[in-house]
Structure formats: C-alpha cells, structure tokens
Coordinates of C-alpha atoms in Angstrom, one line a residue:
M225 CA 0.0 0.0 0.0
R226 CA 3.0 2.3 0.4
G227 CA 3.2 2.9 -3.3
M228 CA 0.6 4.4 -5.6
L229 CA -1.7 2.1 -7.6
S230 CA -1.1 4.2 -10.7
N231 CA 1.3 6.7 -12.1
W232 CA -0.1 10.2 -11.4
V233 CA 0.3 12.2 -14.6
Y234 CA -0.6 15.9 -14.8
R235 CA -2.6 16.8 -17.8
S236 CA -0.2 19.7 -18.4
T237 CA 2.2 21.9 -16.5
P238 CA 0.5 22.6 -13.2
P239 CA -0.9 26.2 -13.1
P240 CA 0.0 28.5 -10.2
A241 CA -1.7 27.6 -6.9
S242 CA -2.7 31.2 -6.4
A243 CA -5.4 31.0 -9.0
P244 CA -9.0 29.9 -8.1
L245 CA -9.4 26.2 -8.3
V246 CA -11.8 26.1 -11.3
E247 CA -9.4 28.3 -13.3
R248 CA -6.5 26.1 -12.5
V249 CA -8.4 23.1 -13.7
L250 CA -9.4 24.8 -16.9
A251 CA -5.8 25.9 -17.5
A252 CA -4.6 22.4 -16.9
R253 CA -6.9 21.3 -19.7
G254 CA -5.9 24.1 -22.1
L255 CA -9.2 25.8 -21.7
D256 CA -8.1 29.0 -20.0
G257 CA -9.0 31.3 -22.9
D258 CA -12.7 32.0 -22.3
V259 CA -13.6 30.4 -19.0
E260 CA -17.2 31.6 -19.1
A261 CA -17.8 30.3 -22.6
F262 CA -16.8 26.8 -21.5
L263 CA -18.7 26.8 -18.2
T264 CA -21.9 28.3 -19.8
P265 CA -22.3 26.9 -23.3
R266 CA -25.2 28.1 -25.4
L267 CA -27.3 26.5 -28.1
T268 CA -26.2 29.2 -30.4
D269 CA -22.7 27.7 -30.2
L270 CA -24.0 24.9 -32.5
H271 CA -22.8 25.3 -36.1
D272 CA -25.1 25.9 -39.1
P273 CA -26.1 22.4 -40.4
S274 CA -25.6 23.6 -44.0
L275 CA -21.9 23.7 -43.4
M276 CA -21.8 19.9 -43.5
P277 CA -21.1 18.4 -46.9
D278 CA -24.2 17.1 -48.7
L279 CA -26.5 17.9 -45.9
D280 CA -28.6 20.4 -47.9
R281 CA -28.8 17.9 -50.7
A282 CA -30.0 15.2 -48.4
A283 CA -32.6 17.4 -46.7
R284 CA -34.0 18.5 -50.1
R285 CA -34.4 14.9 -51.2
V286 CA -36.2 13.9 -48.0
L287 CA -38.6 16.9 -48.3
D288 CA -39.2 16.1 -52.0
A289 CA -40.1 12.5 -51.0
L290 CA -42.5 13.8 -48.4
G291 CA -44.1 16.1 -51.0
R292 CA -44.5 13.2 -53.4
G293 CA -45.7 10.7 -50.9
E294 CA -42.7 8.5 -51.5
R295 CA -41.9 5.8 -48.9
I296 CA -38.9 6.7 -46.8
A297 CA -36.9 4.1 -44.7
I298 CA -34.5 5.1 -41.9
Y299 CA -31.8 2.4 -41.7
G300 CA -30.1 2.6 -38.2
D301 CA -27.5 0.8 -36.2
Y302 CA -28.2 -1.5 -33.2
D303 CA -26.3 0.5 -30.6
V304 CA -27.5 3.6 -28.5
D305 CA -26.1 6.0 -31.1
G306 CA -27.9 4.3 -34.0
I307 CA -31.1 3.9 -32.1
T308 CA -31.3 7.5 -31.0
A309 CA -30.2 8.8 -34.4
T310 CA -33.1 6.8 -35.9
A311 CA -35.6 8.3 -33.4
I312 CA -34.4 11.8 -34.1
L313 CA -35.1 11.6 -37.8
Y314 CA -38.3 9.7 -37.4
H315 CA -39.8 12.3 -35.1
M316 CA -38.8 15.2 -37.2
I317 CA -40.1 13.7 -40.4
R318 CA -43.3 12.8 -38.7
A319 CA -43.7 16.3 -37.3
I320 CA -43.1 17.9 -40.8
S321 CA -45.5 15.5 -42.5
P322 CA -47.8 13.5 -40.1
E323 CA -49.0 11.4 -43.1
A324 CA -45.5 10.5 -44.2
V325 CA -45.0 6.9 -45.3
I326 CA -42.0 6.1 -43.2
E327 CA -40.5 3.0 -41.7
T328 CA -37.4 2.2 -39.6
Y329 CA -35.0 -0.7 -40.1
V330 CA -32.2 -1.9 -37.9
P331 CA -30.1 -5.0 -38.7
H332 CA -29.9 -8.0 -36.4
R333 CA -26.5 -7.9 -34.8
L334 CA -25.7 -11.5 -35.0
E335 CA -27.5 -12.5 -38.2
E336 CA -26.7 -9.4 -40.4
G337 CA -23.9 -7.7 -38.6
Y338 CA -23.0 -4.0 -38.6
G339 CA -24.1 -1.5 -41.2
L340 CA -25.9 -1.5 -44.5
N341 CA -26.3 -4.8 -46.4
A342 CA -27.5 -5.4 -49.9
A343 CA -30.2 -7.9 -48.8
A344 CA -31.8 -5.4 -46.5
I345 CA -31.7 -2.7 -49.2
G346 CA -33.5 -5.1 -51.5
E347 CA -36.1 -5.9 -48.9
L348 CA -36.8 -2.2 -48.2
A349 CA -37.0 -1.5 -52.0
A350 CA -39.4 -4.4 -52.4
R351 CA -41.7 -2.8 -49.8
G352 CA -41.7 0.4 -51.8
A353 CA -38.9 2.5 -50.3
R354 CA -37.8 5.2 -52.7
V355 CA -35.4 6.9 -50.3
I356 CA -33.3 5.2 -47.6
V357 CA -31.5 7.3 -45.0
S358 CA -28.8 5.5 -43.1
V359 CA -27.9 6.8 -39.7
D360 CA -24.7 5.9 -37.8
C361 CA -23.5 3.7 -40.6
G362 CA -22.9 3.5 -44.4
V363 CA -19.8 5.6 -45.2
T364 CA -17.9 2.5 -46.4
A365 CA -21.0 0.6 -47.8
V366 CA -19.9 0.5 -51.4
E367 CA -21.7 -2.7 -52.4
P368 CA -25.0 -1.8 -50.7
A369 CA -24.9 1.6 -52.3
A370 CA -24.5 0.0 -55.7
A371 CA -27.4 -2.3 -54.9
A372 CA -29.6 0.7 -54.0
R373 CA -28.7 2.6 -57.2
A374 CA -29.4 -0.5 -59.3
L375 CA -32.9 -0.7 -57.7
G376 CA -33.6 2.9 -58.3
V377 CA -33.5 3.8 -54.7
D378 CA -31.9 7.1 -53.5
L379 CA -29.5 6.2 -50.7
I380 CA -28.6 9.0 -48.3
V381 CA -25.8 8.1 -46.0
T382 CA -25.4 9.9 -42.6
D383 CA -22.4 8.6 -40.6
H384 CA -19.5 9.6 -38.4
H385 CA -17.3 6.5 -38.5
T386 CA -13.9 6.6 -40.1
A387 CA -14.4 7.4 -43.8
P388 CA -12.3 6.3 -46.8
Q389 CA -9.3 8.6 -47.6
S390 CA -10.5 9.7 -51.0
D391 CA -13.7 10.5 -52.8
G392 CA -13.2 7.6 -55.2
E393 CA -13.5 5.1 -52.3
L394 CA -16.8 6.5 -51.1
P395 CA -20.1 4.7 -51.8
D396 CA -22.0 5.9 -54.9
A397 CA -24.9 7.3 -52.9
F398 CA -27.3 10.1 -53.6
A399 CA -25.7 12.0 -50.6
I400 CA -23.0 11.3 -48.0
V401 CA -23.4 13.4 -44.9
H402 CA -20.3 13.1 -42.7
P403 CA -18.5 15.7 -40.6
R404 CA -15.1 14.5 -41.7
R405 CA -15.9 13.6 -45.3
P406 CA -13.1 14.3 -47.8
R407 CA -13.4 17.4 -49.9
I408 CA -15.5 17.0 -53.1
S409 CA -13.4 17.0 -56.2
S410 CA -14.6 15.1 -59.3
R411 CA -18.2 14.5 -58.1
E412 CA -21.1 16.6 -59.3
D413 CA -21.9 19.8 -57.4
R414 CA -23.9 18.9 -54.4
G415 CA -25.5 22.3 -54.2
G416 CA -24.5 23.2 -50.6
P417 CA -22.0 25.6 -49.1
G418 CA -20.4 23.0 -47.0
D419 CA -18.2 21.2 -49.5
D420 CA -14.9 22.1 -47.9
V421 CA -14.7 21.1 -44.2
Y422 CA -17.2 21.1 -41.3
P423 CA -15.9 23.0 -38.3
F424 CA -16.4 20.1 -35.8
G425 CA -15.5 16.6 -36.9
D426 CA -16.2 14.7 -33.7
L427 CA -20.0 14.4 -33.9
C428 CA -21.6 11.0 -33.2
G429 CA -24.2 9.4 -35.4
A430 CA -27.0 11.0 -33.4
G431 CA -25.3 14.4 -33.7
V432 CA -25.2 14.1 -37.5
A433 CA -28.8 13.0 -37.6
Y434 CA -29.8 15.9 -35.4
K435 CA -28.1 18.3 -37.8
L436 CA -30.1 16.8 -40.7
A437 CA -33.3 17.1 -38.6
W438 CA -32.5 20.7 -37.9
R439 CA -32.1 21.5 -41.6
L440 CA -35.2 19.6 -42.5
A441 CA -37.1 21.9 -40.1
T442 CA -35.6 25.1 -41.5
M443 CA -36.1 24.0 -45.1
S444 CA -39.7 23.0 -44.5
C445 CA -40.4 26.4 -42.9
G446 CA -38.5 28.3 -45.6
S447 CA -36.6 30.2 -43.0
P448 CA -33.9 29.9 -40.3
R449 CA -36.6 30.7 -37.8
V450 CA -38.8 27.6 -37.6
S451 CA -42.3 27.3 -36.4
K452 CA -42.9 27.1 -32.6
P453 CA -43.8 23.4 -32.7
L454 CA -40.7 22.5 -34.6
Q455 CA -38.6 24.7 -32.4
T456 CA -39.9 22.9 -29.4
L457 CA -39.3 19.5 -31.0
L458 CA -35.7 20.4 -31.8
V459 CA -35.0 21.2 -28.2
E460 CA -36.6 18.0 -27.0
L461 CA -34.7 15.9 -29.6
L462 CA -31.5 17.0 -27.9
A463 CA -32.4 14.4 -25.2
F464 CA -32.0 11.6 -27.7
A465 CA -28.8 13.2 -29.2
S466 CA -27.3 13.5 -25.7
L467 CA -27.8 9.7 -25.2
G468 CA -25.9 9.1 -28.4
V469 CA -23.1 11.5 -27.6
I470 CA -22.4 10.0 -24.2
A471 CA -23.0 6.3 -25.0
D472 CA -20.8 6.5 -28.1
V473 CA -17.9 8.0 -26.0
V474 CA -17.2 10.8 -28.4
P475 CA -15.2 13.8 -27.0
L476 CA -17.4 15.9 -24.7
V477 CA -16.1 19.2 -26.1
G478 CA -17.4 21.6 -28.8
E479 CA -20.8 20.8 -30.2
N480 CA -20.9 17.5 -28.3
R481 CA -20.6 19.3 -25.0
V482 CA -23.5 21.6 -26.0
I483 CA -25.7 18.7 -27.1
A484 CA -25.0 16.7 -24.0
R485 CA -25.4 19.7 -21.6
F486 CA -28.8 20.7 -22.9
G487 CA -30.0 17.3 -23.8
L488 CA -29.4 15.7 -20.4
R489 CA -31.7 18.4 -18.9
R490 CA -34.5 17.2 -21.1
I491 CA -34.4 13.5 -20.4
R492 CA -36.3 13.1 -17.2
S493 CA -39.2 15.3 -18.3
S494 CA -39.2 14.3 -21.9
P495 CA -42.5 14.3 -23.8
F496 CA -41.4 11.1 -25.6
I497 CA -43.3 8.2 -23.9
G498 CA -40.5 5.7 -24.5
L499 CA -37.8 7.8 -23.0
R500 CA -39.8 8.4 -19.9
A501 CA -40.6 4.7 -19.6
L502 CA -36.8 3.9 -19.9
V503 CA -36.0 6.5 -17.2
E504 CA -38.6 5.0 -14.9
A505 CA -37.4 1.4 -15.5
S506 CA -33.9 2.6 -14.7
G507 CA -34.9 4.1 -11.3
L508 CA -34.0 7.7 -12.4
T509 CA -37.3 9.5 -11.8
S510 CA -36.2 11.4 -8.7
N511 CA -33.1 13.3 -9.8
A512 CA -31.7 15.0 -12.8
V513 CA -30.0 12.6 -15.2
D514 CA -26.3 13.0 -15.7
S515 CA -23.6 11.4 -17.9
V516 CA -23.0 8.6 -15.3
D517 CA -26.7 7.6 -15.4
V518 CA -26.5 7.4 -19.2
G519 CA -23.3 5.4 -19.2
F520 CA -24.3 2.9 -16.5
K521 CA -28.1 2.7 -16.6
L522 CA -29.8 4.1 -19.7
G523 CA -27.2 3.2 -22.3
P524 CA -26.6 -0.4 -21.2
R525 CA -30.4 -1.1 -21.3
L526 CA -30.7 0.2 -24.8
N527 CA -27.6 -1.6 -25.9
A528 CA -28.9 -4.8 -24.4
A529 CA -31.6 -4.9 -27.0
G530 CA -29.1 -5.3 -29.8
R531 CA -26.7 -7.5 -27.8
M532 CA -29.2 -10.0 -26.4
G533 CA -32.2 -9.7 -28.7
H534 CA -33.1 -7.3 -31.5
A535 CA -32.6 -3.6 -31.4
R536 CA -35.8 -2.9 -33.3
E537 CA -37.6 -3.1 -30.0
A538 CA -35.5 -0.2 -28.7
V539 CA -36.3 1.7 -31.8
E540 CA -39.9 1.0 -31.3
L541 CA -39.6 2.2 -27.7
F542 CA -38.4 5.6 -29.0
T543 CA -40.7 6.0 -32.0
T544 CA -44.1 4.3 -32.1
A545 CA -44.7 2.6 -28.7
D546 CA -47.8 3.7 -26.7
E547 CA -47.6 3.9 -22.9
H548 CA -48.4 0.2 -22.3
R549 CA -46.0 -1.0 -25.0
A550 CA -43.3 1.4 -23.8
R551 CA -43.4 0.1 -20.2
Q552 CA -43.4 -3.5 -21.5
I553 CA -40.3 -2.8 -23.7
A554 CA -38.5 -0.9 -20.9
E555 CA -39.0 -3.7 -18.5
Q556 CA -37.8 -6.2 -21.1
L557 CA -34.7 -4.2 -21.7
T558 CA -33.9 -4.3 -18.0
M559 CA -34.2 -8.0 -18.0
Q560 CA -32.0 -8.3 -21.0
N561 CA -29.4 -6.1 -19.4
D562 CA -29.4 -8.2 -16.3
A563 CA -28.8 -11.3 -18.5
R564 CA -26.1 -9.4 -20.4
R565 CA -24.2 -8.7 -17.1
G566 CA -24.1 -12.4 -16.2
V567 CA -22.8 -13.4 -19.7
E568 CA -20.3 -10.5 -19.5
R569 CA -18.9 -11.8 -16.2
A570 CA -18.4 -15.3 -17.5
I571 CA -16.7 -14.1 -20.7
L572 CA -14.4 -11.8 -18.7
E573 CA -13.2 -14.6 -16.5
Q574 CA -12.5 -16.9 -19.4
A575 CA -10.8 -14.1 -21.5
C576 CA -8.5 -13.2 -18.6
E577 CA -7.5 -16.8 -18.1
L578 CA -6.8 -17.3 -21.8
A579 CA -5.0 -14.0 -22.2
E580 CA -2.7 -14.6 -19.3
S581 CA -1.9 -18.2 -20.4
A582 CA -1.1 -17.0 -23.9
G583 CA 1.3 -14.3 -22.6
M584 CA -0.9 -11.5 -23.9
T585 CA -0.8 -9.7 -20.6
S586 CA 3.0 -9.6 -20.5
T587 CA 5.3 -6.8 -21.8
S588 CA 6.4 -8.9 -24.8
R589 CA 2.8 -9.2 -26.2
R590 CA 1.1 -5.9 -25.9
A591 CA -2.3 -6.6 -27.2
I592 CA -5.0 -9.2 -26.6
V593 CA -6.6 -11.0 -29.5
L594 CA -8.7 -14.1 -28.7
A595 CA -11.6 -16.1 -30.2
D596 CA -13.9 -18.7 -28.6
E597 CA -17.1 -20.4 -29.7
R598 CA -18.6 -19.9 -26.2
W599 CA -18.6 -16.2 -26.4
H600 CA -21.7 -14.2 -27.2
A601 CA -20.8 -11.9 -30.2
G602 CA -23.1 -9.2 -28.8
V603 CA -21.3 -8.9 -25.5
V604 CA -17.6 -9.3 -26.4
G605 CA -17.2 -5.5 -27.0
I606 CA -18.1 -4.7 -23.4
V607 CA -15.6 -7.3 -22.2
C608 CA -12.9 -5.8 -24.4
S609 CA -13.4 -2.5 -22.4
R610 CA -12.9 -4.4 -19.2
L611 CA -9.7 -6.0 -20.5
V612 CA -8.4 -2.6 -21.6
E613 CA -9.0 -1.2 -18.1
R614 CA -7.3 -4.2 -16.4
Y615 CA -4.3 -4.7 -18.7
C616 CA -3.8 -1.2 -20.3
R617 CA -3.6 -2.5 -23.8
P618 CA -5.9 -2.9 -26.8
A619 CA -8.2 -5.9 -26.8
I620 CA -10.1 -7.8 -29.5
L621 CA -12.5 -10.6 -28.7
L622 CA -14.2 -12.7 -31.3
H623 CA -17.0 -15.3 -31.4
R624 CA -16.2 -18.3 -33.5
D625 CA -19.3 -19.6 -35.2
E626 CA -20.0 -23.1 -36.5
T627 CA -18.5 -22.3 -39.9
G628 CA -15.2 -21.2 -38.3
M629 CA -15.8 -17.5 -39.0
C630 CA -14.9 -15.2 -36.2
H631 CA -16.9 -12.0 -35.5
G632 CA -16.4 -9.5 -32.8
S633 CA -15.2 -6.2 -31.5
G634 CA -12.2 -4.4 -30.3
R635 CA -11.4 -1.5 -27.9
S636 CA -8.3 0.5 -27.5
V637 CA -6.2 2.8 -25.3
P638 CA -5.9 6.5 -26.2
S639 CA -2.4 6.2 -27.5
F640 CA -3.2 3.4 -30.0
N641 CA -5.5 4.0 -33.1
L642 CA -7.5 0.8 -33.4
H643 CA -8.9 1.6 -36.8
A644 CA -5.5 2.3 -38.2
A645 CA -4.1 -0.9 -36.7
L646 CA -6.9 -2.9 -38.3
Q647 CA -6.1 -1.2 -41.6
A648 CA -2.5 -2.2 -41.3
C649 CA -3.6 -5.8 -40.8
S650 CA -6.5 -5.8 -43.2
I651 CA -5.0 -8.4 -45.5
H652 CA -6.0 -11.0 -42.9
L653 CA -9.6 -9.6 -42.4
E654 CA -12.9 -10.2 -44.1
R655 CA -14.3 -6.9 -42.9
F656 CA -13.7 -4.1 -40.3
G657 CA -14.9 -0.7 -39.5
G658 CA -15.1 1.8 -36.6
H659 CA -12.8 4.5 -35.3
D660 CA -9.7 5.0 -33.2
M661 CA -11.1 3.6 -29.9
A662 CA -13.6 1.0 -31.0
A663 CA -14.2 -1.2 -34.0
G664 CA -16.0 -4.3 -35.3
L665 CA -14.4 -6.9 -37.4
G666 CA -14.7 -10.3 -39.0
V667 CA -11.9 -12.9 -39.5
A668 CA -11.9 -16.2 -41.3
G669 CA -10.9 -19.0 -38.9
S670 CA -8.0 -20.0 -41.2
N671 CA -6.6 -16.4 -40.9
L672 CA -7.0 -16.0 -37.2
A673 CA -3.5 -17.0 -36.1
A674 CA -1.9 -14.8 -38.8
F675 CA -4.1 -11.9 -37.7
Q676 CA -3.3 -12.4 -34.0
E677 CA 0.4 -12.2 -34.7
A678 CA 0.2 -9.3 -37.1
F679 CA -1.9 -7.3 -34.8
I680 CA 0.2 -8.0 -31.8
D681 CA 3.4 -7.2 -33.7
H682 CA 1.8 -3.9 -34.8
A683 CA 0.9 -3.1 -31.2
N684 CA 4.4 -4.0 -30.0
S685 CA 5.9 -1.5 -32.5
L686 CA 3.8 1.4 -31.1
I687 CA 3.0 0.6 -27.5
T688 CA 5.9 1.1 -25.0
E689 CA 6.4 -0.7 -21.8
Q690 CA 5.6 2.5 -20.0
D691 CA 2.2 2.6 -21.8
L692 CA 1.3 -0.7 -20.1
V693 CA 1.5 0.9 -16.6
P694 CA -1.8 2.4 -15.4
R695 CA -1.8 6.1 -15.6
L696 CA -4.1 8.4 -13.6
S697 CA -4.4 11.8 -15.2
V698 CA -4.8 14.6 -12.7
D699 CA -5.6 18.3 -13.2
C700 CA -3.6 20.0 -10.4
E701 CA -2.7 20.0 -6.8
A702 CA -5.0 21.4 -4.2
S703 CA -5.4 21.9 -0.5
L704 CA -8.3 21.2 1.8
P705 CA -9.2 25.0 2.0
D706 CA -9.4 25.0 -1.8
L707 CA -12.2 22.5 -1.6
S708 CA -14.9 24.9 -0.4
L709 CA -18.5 24.4 -1.2
D710 CA -18.5 27.3 -3.6
A711 CA -15.4 26.1 -5.4
V712 CA -16.6 22.5 -5.8
T713 CA -20.0 23.7 -6.9
R714 CA -18.2 25.8 -9.6
L715 CA -16.3 22.7 -10.7
S716 CA -19.6 21.0 -11.3
D717 CA -20.2 23.5 -14.1
L718 CA -17.6 21.6 -16.1
A719 CA -20.1 18.7 -16.5
P720 CA -21.1 16.7 -18.3
F721 CA -18.0 14.6 -17.9
G722 CA -16.7 11.9 -20.2
R723 CA -14.1 11.4 -22.9
G724 CA -12.3 14.6 -23.7
N725 CA -13.7 16.2 -20.5
P726 CA -13.1 13.8 -17.7
S727 CA -14.2 14.3 -14.1
V728 CA -12.0 16.7 -12.2
R729 CA -9.1 15.0 -10.2
V730 CA -6.9 16.9 -7.8
V731 CA -3.9 15.8 -5.7
L732 CA -4.1 16.4 -2.0
R733 CA -0.7 16.0 -0.2
G734 CA 0.3 16.0 3.4
L735 CA -2.9 14.5 4.9
T736 CA -3.4 12.4 8.0
L737 CA -6.1 9.7 8.5
T738 CA -8.0 10.8 11.6
Q739 CA -9.6 7.5 12.3
A740 CA -9.5 3.9 11.1
P741 CA -11.3 3.4 7.7
Q742 CA -15.0 2.6 8.1
P743 CA -16.6 -0.2 5.9
M744 CA -19.5 0.7 3.7
G745 CA -21.9 -1.3 1.6
V746 CA -22.8 -4.9 1.6
G747 CA -20.0 -7.0 3.1
G748 CA -17.8 -3.9 3.6
K749 CA -17.1 -3.7 -0.2
H750 CA -16.5 0.1 0.0
V751 CA -14.6 2.3 2.5
S752 CA -15.1 5.7 4.1
L753 CA -12.1 7.7 5.3
L754 CA -11.6 10.9 7.2
V755 CA -8.5 13.1 6.6
R756 CA -7.2 16.5 7.7
A757 CA -4.0 18.4 7.0
S758 CA -0.9 16.8 8.7
G759 CA 0.2 18.7 11.8
G760 CA -3.3 20.0 12.3
R761 CA -5.3 20.0 15.5
A762 CA -8.4 18.1 16.4
G763 CA -10.7 21.0 15.6
D764 CA -9.3 21.6 12.1
R765 CA -11.4 20.9 9.0
Q766 CA -11.8 17.3 8.0
L767 CA -12.7 15.9 4.6
R768 CA -14.6 12.7 4.1
L769 CA -13.3 10.4 1.3
V770 CA -15.4 7.6 -0.2
A771 CA -13.4 4.7 -1.7
F772 CA -15.5 2.5 -3.9
N773 CA -14.4 -1.2 -4.1
W774 CA -11.5 -0.6 -1.7
G775 CA -12.8 -3.0 1.0
D776 CA -9.9 -5.4 0.4
R777 CA -7.3 -2.6 1.0
R778 CA -8.8 -1.4 4.3
D779 CA -6.3 -3.3 6.5
G780 CA -3.4 -1.4 5.1
L781 CA -4.8 1.9 6.4
R782 CA -4.7 3.0 10.0
A783 CA -5.5 6.1 12.0
G784 CA -2.6 8.5 12.1
S785 CA -1.2 7.3 8.8
G786 CA 0.2 10.1 6.5
V787 CA -1.2 10.0 3.0
D788 CA -1.2 11.7 -0.4
V789 CA -4.4 11.1 -2.4
V790 CA -6.0 11.7 -5.7
V791 CA -9.7 12.6 -5.3
E792 CA -12.6 13.7 -7.5
P793 CA -14.3 16.5 -5.5
K794 CA -18.1 16.0 -5.1
I795 CA -21.0 17.7 -3.5
N796 CA -22.9 15.4 -1.2
T797 CA -26.5 16.2 -0.4
W798 CA -28.1 14.6 2.6
N799 CA -31.3 15.7 4.4
G800 CA -31.3 18.9 2.5
R801 CA -27.7 19.8 3.5
Q802 CA -24.8 20.0 1.2
S803 CA -21.2 19.2 2.0
V804 CA -17.9 18.6 0.1
E805 CA -16.4 15.1 0.0
G806 CA -13.9 13.4 -2.2
E807 CA -14.2 10.2 -4.2
L808 CA -10.9 8.5 -3.7
R809 CA -9.1 7.5 -6.9
D810 CA -5.7 6.6 -5.6
L811 CA -3.6 6.8 -2.4
A812 CA 0.0 6.6 -1.3
L813 CA 1.2 6.3 2.3
S814 CA 3.7 9.1 3.0
T815 CA 4.8 8.0 6.5

C-alpha cells in the first residue's frame, strides 16, 4: 500500500496555486482562454447544419419525398447512437409530415452484422422505399450503395465512423453526410455551401442525424426561424442526441458538449413516452439525469436490446410505442441487461485466463486477440473494455461460429489508433470498421492465427512498456481549503463529464487519516475515510473520502497514517444539507 496504484500524470504543466481552483483546472486542460464560454455553453454555439457536406442535398431529397408521398426508410444501427439517431429523424419527419410513409430498419447484430447490407436494401426496396436514409453507418458501404442505385433507390448516408481517404472510395450514394468527409473533387456539385470542411469533426451518429433534422425543419419552414412546434421539437430531440453523444464515447467538447449539456436536462421530463418509460425502469425519476446515469443505466439497457435480442424493440420504444407497450419494452430491456451482465462476467473470467496463459498480458505481447465459440458476439465488445481497463492494452475478442468464421469487437487505449491498426492488418480480415477507440471486425478462422500475430506485432511496435503501466491523469494539486462548497460547486459546471472532458481530479498532499477506515456497503465492499492536514489540530477541518471497491485494502490503512491522495471533489446532499467530499481514486502512504 505504500506505493501508488497508478502513475499520477498531470494533464499539463500545473498552473499557479494562487489562481481559483476552477481556473487552475481549466488551465490544466488548455481551456483558460474564455472560462465563461466553456462553463456556460449556449445552443447558439452549435454550427449551421448547412456547413456539413451534402447535408442540404440530403434534406431537399427527403422533403421532396414527403411532398410526393414516397416511402422513406431510416436504416439505423443497433447501438445507442444508432437507435437515438433513428428516433431523431423519425420524429422530425413525422412532425413535418404527419401522413408520411416512413419505416425504420435496424439489422440483427448476429444475423446481419453492422451496417448496411444489400439484402436489406433489396427488402426495403421491395416494400416500396424510394429513399433510404442511413444513420450511424454507411460511409464504407460500397456494395449496398451500388445495390440501391441498381434498384432505383436514392440512398442518403449519414455517418461519423472513419471514412475512406479519397472521394473515389466513397459509396456511390445520392448524398453522403459526414462531418469529416473528404473534400468533393470530381463529383457533381452537391449544391451546398459545406463542400470544404465542417468545423467540428467529432459528432456522433445521433449528432449528425440531429443536424439533418434541424435542416429539415428550416427548409420545411423556408426560414432559419422555424415554427414554434418544430422549435420545441428540436429542443426535445436533444435528449436523444445526448444519449448518443455520451454512450458512443465521443469527446465531450465543442458541439458534443453543447448537445450533452442541454440534452441531459430534457431526459427526465421528456415528452417522448418511450424515453420516460426507460427512465422509470432505470430508477431515475427522482433526480436529474447525468452522464454517469447514461453510461451505467440508460445506455446499457438500450444496448442490451441489440446485444441479447433485436434492437428494433429499442427503436420501437423511442418511436411508435404507446404507454403500455413502452413500459413493456423498458422492462424487457432491464431483464436483457441483467442477463447481459451475467454473460459478461463469464466471458471476462474466461478471457482473462486465456490472455494470461497466452502471454498477452506480458510486456512482450502488448495486445489481446482471442476467439472462442462460447462467447456471445453481442457482449464481447463490453468485455474488451474491461480488459483494456485491467491490462492497459488494446483488446479484441471474437465469437467463432459453427463455420469457423470469427466475428467480434475491439477496444483500445488513447495512444493506439485501433482503426489504423486494423487497416495495417487488413490483409487478414474479411471486414472491419469503426474508429480510433472502438471497432468491429470479421476474420476467417483460417486467418485468425496470422491476424493475431500481425496485430500484436503492430501493437508491440507502437506501445511502449511505460504505456502498459496504469496512468491516472490529474488536473492540479489542491489543499483542503481549496475545496470549499462554492469552489466545488463551480467545478460541477464543467459537467457533463466523459471522454475529452473527464471528471476533475486533484492531488491532496500531506494529509493524515484521523480514524480507522470505516466499511460501507454490503460486506464492507466500500470504505469511508476521514482526513485532515498533517500537523493540524483536532478542531481543524476534516474531509470525508469515499473509496468504492476498496474494501480489500482497508487493513493497510490505520488512524494516524500520513497519506497523499487523488480525489474527485463532489457535492454530497443529505437531508437537504450540502457538503464537500472526495471520491478516492488513488492513495500513497507518506509516512
């Protein structure tokens, strides 16, 4: 216990201790230019949707289809981002044209796999679809786009995943709406002002869909100022978009921060029946919903539909379900999520054992690549995240089916671009797609061994031994007086927290434990500590620290021990009273 559990790494050169705490934190994150702009984002900070390549062209085609009574299909993905993106477009199209002939489609995760597929395009066309709008997928769907064109269907792609490097590699679709799409060169003029570069490239699929919905509203009204009902709808749709932003783990800066900040506020009181039912089933009716609630309660329930069953039920929840059906689906999602957790635990135990026995947790093999016929293909991605947390290296887990094909997912560490790594090993793959931190892939069983070695070799060439040691990023040092109620309340204005804007962590040095650690929770799984400045007196201020899952470390801590700690400052509200406490992230004994 004398040493730290992780390396404490400052996000940047620590700012002067004389500045107010919130300013020191922002400076540590390189955000000290306009403090108020970051702490108080506005909806007017969102960029004009027309700046995005092909977006105006896409919006005009959808509105033309509505005017002609053509059937429109929204083709989504089976995760939270795809589900919410589908809901956003569905509700906007329905609001503009209540009589619209519109359907939604989401592929079965295990039977069809990720993204557009030609068979589904054919099925939708046979049902009369003249326009298909993809959300959260499609930017690499060359063959499905060709199938759509051959069937006389106008395919509109909206996506945010890593796009091909050149125009010539893009699908031959009617429109391709993507915040990082390459500049148009030889293609026909798309008729929009955004054919250069969009100002913010980190939107998720729901964010891109929201921009299209916004433009549909302004075009249908013939003015940047939309009607009051559509204005209200755009504000409420931010709730869906915020779920996509947080669950898809895109950086919570720029437009994503604005969407998440305003969208989270709309979730608990949403007018959408299905969202309210999900909130109720998740036990979140009494307090405001934050990013932690989305990440650990709402998001997993929605993802469970695609992982353990079919995501079309989650889409139904957010689009057409009445109150009775919404409650039924929400309860079912909860049960599926419970089942998913049990499967996840079993796969994690097996994967850890296999990885360790194969030497993939050592310094000589700096990535984990495993396949097993026992593993549920819909759950392996979550287990990859657990492996990354535990072993500090990229992880790929695959389900091997009865034909020998291996399908699965990968997750990465910030210093290792997973999509680029898969591209470097693509000769061994049947398919792959995704982005720098997460991806899906398929490997023929006969190529698995070659892929394992190629991927691990690639990881070995880029990941150092130091990268394999857990690192705990901290913002700055602080003292107990710095953690006043006003100062910590001010820190909460940095929320929502997530990738690109993590929870605030400060180092407190020279503290003394004033009493023996107290157990908390069932079986003493958690620990409560009290600390004060070393050399202080009995009447000096004390700070309560809560250490989750530290029950097995309690014996190494005794009253009177000197400690340095990393904490996340929090406001605790109990019986109407507020106080400051710290969530313990790491500790080192100093005496």
